[in-house]
mmCIF file of C-alpha atoms in Angstrom:
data_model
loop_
_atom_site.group_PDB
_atom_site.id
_atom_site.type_symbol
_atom_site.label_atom_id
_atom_site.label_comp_id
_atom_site.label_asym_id
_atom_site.label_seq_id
_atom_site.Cartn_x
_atom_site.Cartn_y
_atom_site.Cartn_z
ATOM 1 C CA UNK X 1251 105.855 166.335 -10.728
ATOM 2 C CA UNK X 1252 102.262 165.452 -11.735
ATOM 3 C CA UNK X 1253 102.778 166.192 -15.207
ATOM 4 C CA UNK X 1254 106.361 164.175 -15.864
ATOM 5 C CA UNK X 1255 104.778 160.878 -13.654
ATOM 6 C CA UNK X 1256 101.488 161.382 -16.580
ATOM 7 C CA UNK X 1257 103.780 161.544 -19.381
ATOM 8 C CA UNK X 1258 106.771 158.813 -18.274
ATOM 9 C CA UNK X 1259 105.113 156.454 -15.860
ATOM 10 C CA UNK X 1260 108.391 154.587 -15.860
ATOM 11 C CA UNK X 1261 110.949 157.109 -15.625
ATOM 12 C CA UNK X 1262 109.485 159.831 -13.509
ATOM 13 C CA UNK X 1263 110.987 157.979 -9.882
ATOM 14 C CA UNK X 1264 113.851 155.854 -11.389
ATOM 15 C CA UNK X 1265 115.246 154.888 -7.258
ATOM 16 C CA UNK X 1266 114.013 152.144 -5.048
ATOM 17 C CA UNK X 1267 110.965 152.374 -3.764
ATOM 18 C CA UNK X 1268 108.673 150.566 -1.135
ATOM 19 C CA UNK X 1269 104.885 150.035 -1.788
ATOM 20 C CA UNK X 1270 101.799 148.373 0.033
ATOM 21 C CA UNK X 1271 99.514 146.818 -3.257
ATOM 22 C CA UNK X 1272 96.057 146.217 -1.670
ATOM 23 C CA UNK X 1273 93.816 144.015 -3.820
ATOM 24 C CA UNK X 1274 90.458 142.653 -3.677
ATOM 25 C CA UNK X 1275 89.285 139.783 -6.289
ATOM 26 C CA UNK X 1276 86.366 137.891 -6.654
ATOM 27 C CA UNK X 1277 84.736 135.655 -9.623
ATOM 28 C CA UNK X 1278 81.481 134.521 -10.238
ATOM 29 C CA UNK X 1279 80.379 131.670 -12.165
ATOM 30 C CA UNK X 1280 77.412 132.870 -13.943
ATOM 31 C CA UNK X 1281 77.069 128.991 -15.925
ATOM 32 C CA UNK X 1282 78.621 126.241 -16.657
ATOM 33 C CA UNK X 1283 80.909 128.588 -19.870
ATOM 34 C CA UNK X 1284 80.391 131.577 -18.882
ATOM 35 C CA UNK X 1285 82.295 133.741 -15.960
ATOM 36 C CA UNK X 1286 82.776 137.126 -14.240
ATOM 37 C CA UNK X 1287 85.351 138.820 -12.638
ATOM 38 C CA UNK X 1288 86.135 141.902 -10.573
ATOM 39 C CA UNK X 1289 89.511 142.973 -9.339
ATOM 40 C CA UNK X 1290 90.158 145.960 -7.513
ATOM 41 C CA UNK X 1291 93.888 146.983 -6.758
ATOM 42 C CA UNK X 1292 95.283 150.036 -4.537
ATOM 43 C CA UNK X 1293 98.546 150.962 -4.975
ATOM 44 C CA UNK X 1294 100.601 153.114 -1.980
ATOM 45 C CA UNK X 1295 104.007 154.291 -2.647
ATOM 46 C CA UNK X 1296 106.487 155.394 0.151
ATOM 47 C CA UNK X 1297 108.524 157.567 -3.019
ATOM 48 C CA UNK X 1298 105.177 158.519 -4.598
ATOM 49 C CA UNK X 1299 104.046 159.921 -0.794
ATOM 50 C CA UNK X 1300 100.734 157.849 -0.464
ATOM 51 C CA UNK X 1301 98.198 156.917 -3.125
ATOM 52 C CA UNK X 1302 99.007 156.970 -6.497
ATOM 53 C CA UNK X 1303 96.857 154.140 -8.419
ATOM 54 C CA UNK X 1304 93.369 152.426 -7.963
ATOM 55 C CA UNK X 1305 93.279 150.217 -10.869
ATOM 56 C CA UNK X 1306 89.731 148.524 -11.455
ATOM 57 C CA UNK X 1307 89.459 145.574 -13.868
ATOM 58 C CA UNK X 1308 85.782 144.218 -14.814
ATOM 59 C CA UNK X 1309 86.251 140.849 -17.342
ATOM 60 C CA UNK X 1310 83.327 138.265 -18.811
ATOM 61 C CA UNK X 1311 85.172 135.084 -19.570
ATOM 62 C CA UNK X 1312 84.012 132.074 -21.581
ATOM 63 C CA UNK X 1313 85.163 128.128 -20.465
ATOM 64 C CA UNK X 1314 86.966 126.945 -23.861
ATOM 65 C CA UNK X 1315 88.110 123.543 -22.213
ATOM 66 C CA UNK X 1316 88.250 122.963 -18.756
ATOM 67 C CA UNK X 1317 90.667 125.181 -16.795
ATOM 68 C CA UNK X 1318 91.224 126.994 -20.309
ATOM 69 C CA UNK X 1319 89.166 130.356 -20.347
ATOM 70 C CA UNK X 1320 89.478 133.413 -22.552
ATOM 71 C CA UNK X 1321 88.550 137.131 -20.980
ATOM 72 C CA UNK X 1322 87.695 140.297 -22.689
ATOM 73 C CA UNK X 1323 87.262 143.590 -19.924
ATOM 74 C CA UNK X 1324 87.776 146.724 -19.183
ATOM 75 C CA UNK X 1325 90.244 148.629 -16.953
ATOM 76 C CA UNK X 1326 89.207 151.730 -15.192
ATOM 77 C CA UNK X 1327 92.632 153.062 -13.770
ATOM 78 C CA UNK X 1328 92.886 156.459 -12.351
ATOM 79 C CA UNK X 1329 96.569 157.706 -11.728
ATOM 80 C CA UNK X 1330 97.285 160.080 -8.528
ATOM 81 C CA UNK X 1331 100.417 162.334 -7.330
ATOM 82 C CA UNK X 1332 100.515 162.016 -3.295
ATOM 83 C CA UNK X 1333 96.868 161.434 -3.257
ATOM 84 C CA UNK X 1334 95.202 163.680 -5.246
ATOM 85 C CA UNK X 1335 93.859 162.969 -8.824
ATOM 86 C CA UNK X 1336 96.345 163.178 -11.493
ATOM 87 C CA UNK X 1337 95.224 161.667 -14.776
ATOM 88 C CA UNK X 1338 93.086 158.946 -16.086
ATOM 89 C CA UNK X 1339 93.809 155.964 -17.681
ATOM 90 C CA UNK X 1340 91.686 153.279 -19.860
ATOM 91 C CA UNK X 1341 91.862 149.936 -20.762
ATOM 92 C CA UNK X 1342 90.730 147.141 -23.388
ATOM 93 C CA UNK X 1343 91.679 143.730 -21.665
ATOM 94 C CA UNK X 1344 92.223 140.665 -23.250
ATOM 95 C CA UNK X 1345 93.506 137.313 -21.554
ATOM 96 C CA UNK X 1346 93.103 133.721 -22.302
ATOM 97 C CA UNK X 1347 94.267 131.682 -18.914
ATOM 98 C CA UNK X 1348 95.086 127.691 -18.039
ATOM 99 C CA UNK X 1349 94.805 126.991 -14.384
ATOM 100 C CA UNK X 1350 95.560 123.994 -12.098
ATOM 101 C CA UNK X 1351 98.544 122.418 -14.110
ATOM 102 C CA UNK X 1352 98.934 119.451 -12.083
ATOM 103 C CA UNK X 1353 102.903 118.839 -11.459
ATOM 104 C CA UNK X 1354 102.736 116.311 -8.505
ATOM 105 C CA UNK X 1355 102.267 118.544 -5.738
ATOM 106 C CA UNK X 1356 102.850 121.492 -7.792
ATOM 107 C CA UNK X 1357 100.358 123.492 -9.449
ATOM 108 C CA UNK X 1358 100.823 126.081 -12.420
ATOM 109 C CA UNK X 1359 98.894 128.889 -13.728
ATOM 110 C CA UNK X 1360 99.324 130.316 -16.796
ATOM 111 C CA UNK X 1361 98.260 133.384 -18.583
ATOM 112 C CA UNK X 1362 98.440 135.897 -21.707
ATOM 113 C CA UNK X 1363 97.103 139.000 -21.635
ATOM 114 C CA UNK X 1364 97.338 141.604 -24.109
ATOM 115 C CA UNK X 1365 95.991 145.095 -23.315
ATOM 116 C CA UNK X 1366 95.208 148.572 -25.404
ATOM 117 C CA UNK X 1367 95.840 151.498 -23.114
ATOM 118 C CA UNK X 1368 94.924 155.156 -23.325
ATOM 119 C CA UNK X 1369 95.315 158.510 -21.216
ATOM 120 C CA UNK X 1370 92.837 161.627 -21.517
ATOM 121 C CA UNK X 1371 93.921 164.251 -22.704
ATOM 122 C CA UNK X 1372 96.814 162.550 -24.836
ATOM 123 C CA UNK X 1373 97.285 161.371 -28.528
ATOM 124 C CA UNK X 1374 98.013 157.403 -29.147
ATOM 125 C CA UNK X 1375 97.211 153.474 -27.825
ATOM 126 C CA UNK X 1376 99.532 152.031 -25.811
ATOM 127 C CA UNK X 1377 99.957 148.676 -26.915
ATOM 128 C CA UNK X 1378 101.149 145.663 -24.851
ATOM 129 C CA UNK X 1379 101.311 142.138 -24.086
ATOM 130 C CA UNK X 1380 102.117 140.556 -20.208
ATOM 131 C CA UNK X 1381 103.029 136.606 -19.732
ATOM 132 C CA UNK X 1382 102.528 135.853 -16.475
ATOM 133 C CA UNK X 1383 102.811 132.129 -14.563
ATOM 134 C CA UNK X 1384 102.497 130.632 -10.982
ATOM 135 C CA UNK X 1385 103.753 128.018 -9.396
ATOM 136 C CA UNK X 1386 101.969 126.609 -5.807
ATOM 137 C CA UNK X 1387 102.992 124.311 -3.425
ATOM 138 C CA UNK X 1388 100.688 122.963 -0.603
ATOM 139 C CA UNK X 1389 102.661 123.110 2.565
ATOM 140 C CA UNK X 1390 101.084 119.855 3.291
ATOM 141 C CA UNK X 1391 99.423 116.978 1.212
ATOM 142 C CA UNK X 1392 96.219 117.603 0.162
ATOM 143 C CA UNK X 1393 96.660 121.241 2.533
ATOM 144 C CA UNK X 1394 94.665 124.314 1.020
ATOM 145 C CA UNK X 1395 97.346 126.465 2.920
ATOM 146 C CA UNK X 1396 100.948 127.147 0.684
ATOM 147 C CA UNK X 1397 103.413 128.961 -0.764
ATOM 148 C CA UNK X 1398 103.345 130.362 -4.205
ATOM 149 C CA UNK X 1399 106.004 132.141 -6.824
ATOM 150 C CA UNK X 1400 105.110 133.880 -9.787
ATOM 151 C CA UNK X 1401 106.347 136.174 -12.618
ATOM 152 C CA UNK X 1402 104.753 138.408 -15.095
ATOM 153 C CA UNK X 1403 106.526 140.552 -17.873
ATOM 154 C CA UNK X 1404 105.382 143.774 -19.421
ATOM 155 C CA UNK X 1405 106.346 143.774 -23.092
ATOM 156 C CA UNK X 1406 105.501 147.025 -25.061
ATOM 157 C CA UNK X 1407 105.142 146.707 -28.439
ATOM 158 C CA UNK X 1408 104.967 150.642 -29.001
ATOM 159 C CA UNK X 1409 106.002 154.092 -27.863
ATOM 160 C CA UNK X 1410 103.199 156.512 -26.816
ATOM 161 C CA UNK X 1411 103.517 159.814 -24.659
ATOM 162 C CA UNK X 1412 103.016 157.647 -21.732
ATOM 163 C CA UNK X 1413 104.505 154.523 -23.163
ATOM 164 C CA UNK X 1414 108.490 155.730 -23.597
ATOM 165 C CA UNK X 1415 110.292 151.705 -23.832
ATOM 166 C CA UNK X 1416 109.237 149.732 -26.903
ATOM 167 C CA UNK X 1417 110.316 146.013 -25.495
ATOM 168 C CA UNK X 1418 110.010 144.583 -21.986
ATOM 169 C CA UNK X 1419 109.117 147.719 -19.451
ATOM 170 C CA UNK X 1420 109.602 146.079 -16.417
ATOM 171 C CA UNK X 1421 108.664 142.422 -14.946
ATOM 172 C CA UNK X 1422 107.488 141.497 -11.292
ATOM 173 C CA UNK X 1423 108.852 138.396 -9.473
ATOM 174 C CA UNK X 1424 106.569 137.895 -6.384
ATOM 175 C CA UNK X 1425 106.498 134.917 -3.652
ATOM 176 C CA UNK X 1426 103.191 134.738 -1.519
ATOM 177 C CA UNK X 1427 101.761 132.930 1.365
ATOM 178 C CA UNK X 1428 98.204 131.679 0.655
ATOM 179 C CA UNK X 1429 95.655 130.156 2.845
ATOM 180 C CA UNK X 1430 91.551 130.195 2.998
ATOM 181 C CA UNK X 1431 89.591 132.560 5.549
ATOM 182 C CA UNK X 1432 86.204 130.028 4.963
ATOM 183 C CA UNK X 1433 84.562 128.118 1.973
ATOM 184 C CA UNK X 1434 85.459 130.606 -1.127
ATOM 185 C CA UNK X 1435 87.438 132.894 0.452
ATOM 186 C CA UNK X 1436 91.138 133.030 0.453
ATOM 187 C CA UNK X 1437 94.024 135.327 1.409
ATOM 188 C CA UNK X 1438 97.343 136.136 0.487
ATOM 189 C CA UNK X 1439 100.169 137.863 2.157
ATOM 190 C CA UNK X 1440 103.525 138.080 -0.050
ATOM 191 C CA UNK X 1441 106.126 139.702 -1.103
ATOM 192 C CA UNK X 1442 106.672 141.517 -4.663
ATOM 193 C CA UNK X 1443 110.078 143.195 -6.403
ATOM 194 C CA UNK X 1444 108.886 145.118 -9.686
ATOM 195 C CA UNK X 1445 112.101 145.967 -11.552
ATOM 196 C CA UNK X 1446 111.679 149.245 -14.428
ATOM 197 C CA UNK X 1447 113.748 149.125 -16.751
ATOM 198 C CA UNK X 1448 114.845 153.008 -17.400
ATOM 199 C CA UNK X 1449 116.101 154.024 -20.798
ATOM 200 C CA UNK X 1450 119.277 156.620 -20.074
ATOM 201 C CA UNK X 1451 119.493 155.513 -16.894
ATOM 202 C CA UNK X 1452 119.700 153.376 -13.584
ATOM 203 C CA UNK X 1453 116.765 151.038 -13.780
ATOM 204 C CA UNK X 1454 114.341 151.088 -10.832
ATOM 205 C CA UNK X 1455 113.049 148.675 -8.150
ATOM 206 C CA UNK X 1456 110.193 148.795 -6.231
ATOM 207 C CA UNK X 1457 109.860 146.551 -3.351
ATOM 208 C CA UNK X 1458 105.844 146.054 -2.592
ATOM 209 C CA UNK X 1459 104.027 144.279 0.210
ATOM 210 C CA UNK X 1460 101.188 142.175 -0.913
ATOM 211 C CA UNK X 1461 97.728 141.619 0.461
ATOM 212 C CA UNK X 1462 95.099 139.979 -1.340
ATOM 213 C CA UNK X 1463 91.714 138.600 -0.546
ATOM 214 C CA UNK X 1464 90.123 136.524 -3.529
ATOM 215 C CA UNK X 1465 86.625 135.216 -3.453
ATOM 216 C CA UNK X 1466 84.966 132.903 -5.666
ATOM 217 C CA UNK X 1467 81.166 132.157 -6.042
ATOM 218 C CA UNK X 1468 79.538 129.639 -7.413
#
């Protein structure tokens, strides 16, 4: 089992499944261009029986305009089978993000990210691209406490070992509930359906409960 969910992370549990994504996030602004992130995400499958990713990302990004920053990072992601260690995956990160698109009460985020991805142990870069946006509503005027929707696609733009689909892999459609702890601290609780889309076969769903806390320093 270890070795087919190493090889074909998309096709080695093609069935529902249901998930629990655990993520902290925080961002520092180091100057008035210049930023730094931190995200760390645990993954727990019901399917997968318990842990099977803790996917660090580390990103400097640079203010281009306000709200308009590009990021360059790394991605530390180690891959497990029922909790013990499996293989490792590595990342080059790329991103360039626009935040706070004012719609009336709306906000929208955007962002592109494009990502190089590699597995010890195995021959070939993975390459890919993920659009991603957000959409926020305040639950009341001028409220920090609201409801959000999102989607991000994961467009492959080659095969690998570990990369079987060359196109769109799978997208996530997620709705969240967001609202601040204290001054720079908020969290989310939500609701996420990643579809896989399975070459030969039925395509996959997982259905994941989100919890997030994101941080922000200044």
């Amino acid at each position: 089992m270890s070795a087919a969910i190493a090889l074909f992370p998309t096709s080695a549990w093609a069935s529902d499944d249901s998930q629990l994504w655990l993520t902290e996030f925080a961002t520092v602004r180091v100057s008035d261009k210049w930023r730094f992130s931190q995200e760390i995400v645990t993954r727990i499958s019901d399917q997968r029986h318990g842990l099977y990713e803790v996917e660090s990302n580390s990103l400097i990004g640079y203010s281009l305009a306000p709200n308009l920053i590009l990021w360059a990072g790394y991605t530390h992601d180690p891959n497990y089978d029922a909790g013990r260690f499996a293989i490792m995956e590595h990342r080059a990160r790329e991103q360039v993000t626009l935040d706070d698109i004012r719609l009336g009460r709306l906000s929208m985020a955007l962002r592109l990210r494009g990502e190089q991805r590699w597995r010890e142990g195995m021959v070939g870069t993975g390459w890919r691209v993920r659009p991603f946006v957000r959409i926020a509503l305040p639950l009341a005027t001028q409220g920090q406490t609201g409801i959000a929707i999102s989607h991000e696609s994961f467009i492959d733009l080659n095969r690998t070992k570990f990369q079987a689909i060359e196109g769109e892999e799978r997208m996530r459609n997620a709705v969240t509930l967001y609202t601040p702890i204290v001054t720079g601290l908020n969290v989310e609780l939500g609701y996420m359906n990643q579809h896989r889309f399975i070459q030969g076969g039925s395509d996959g769903q997982d259905h994941a409960v989100t919890i997030a806390l994101n941080a922000a320093f200044h």
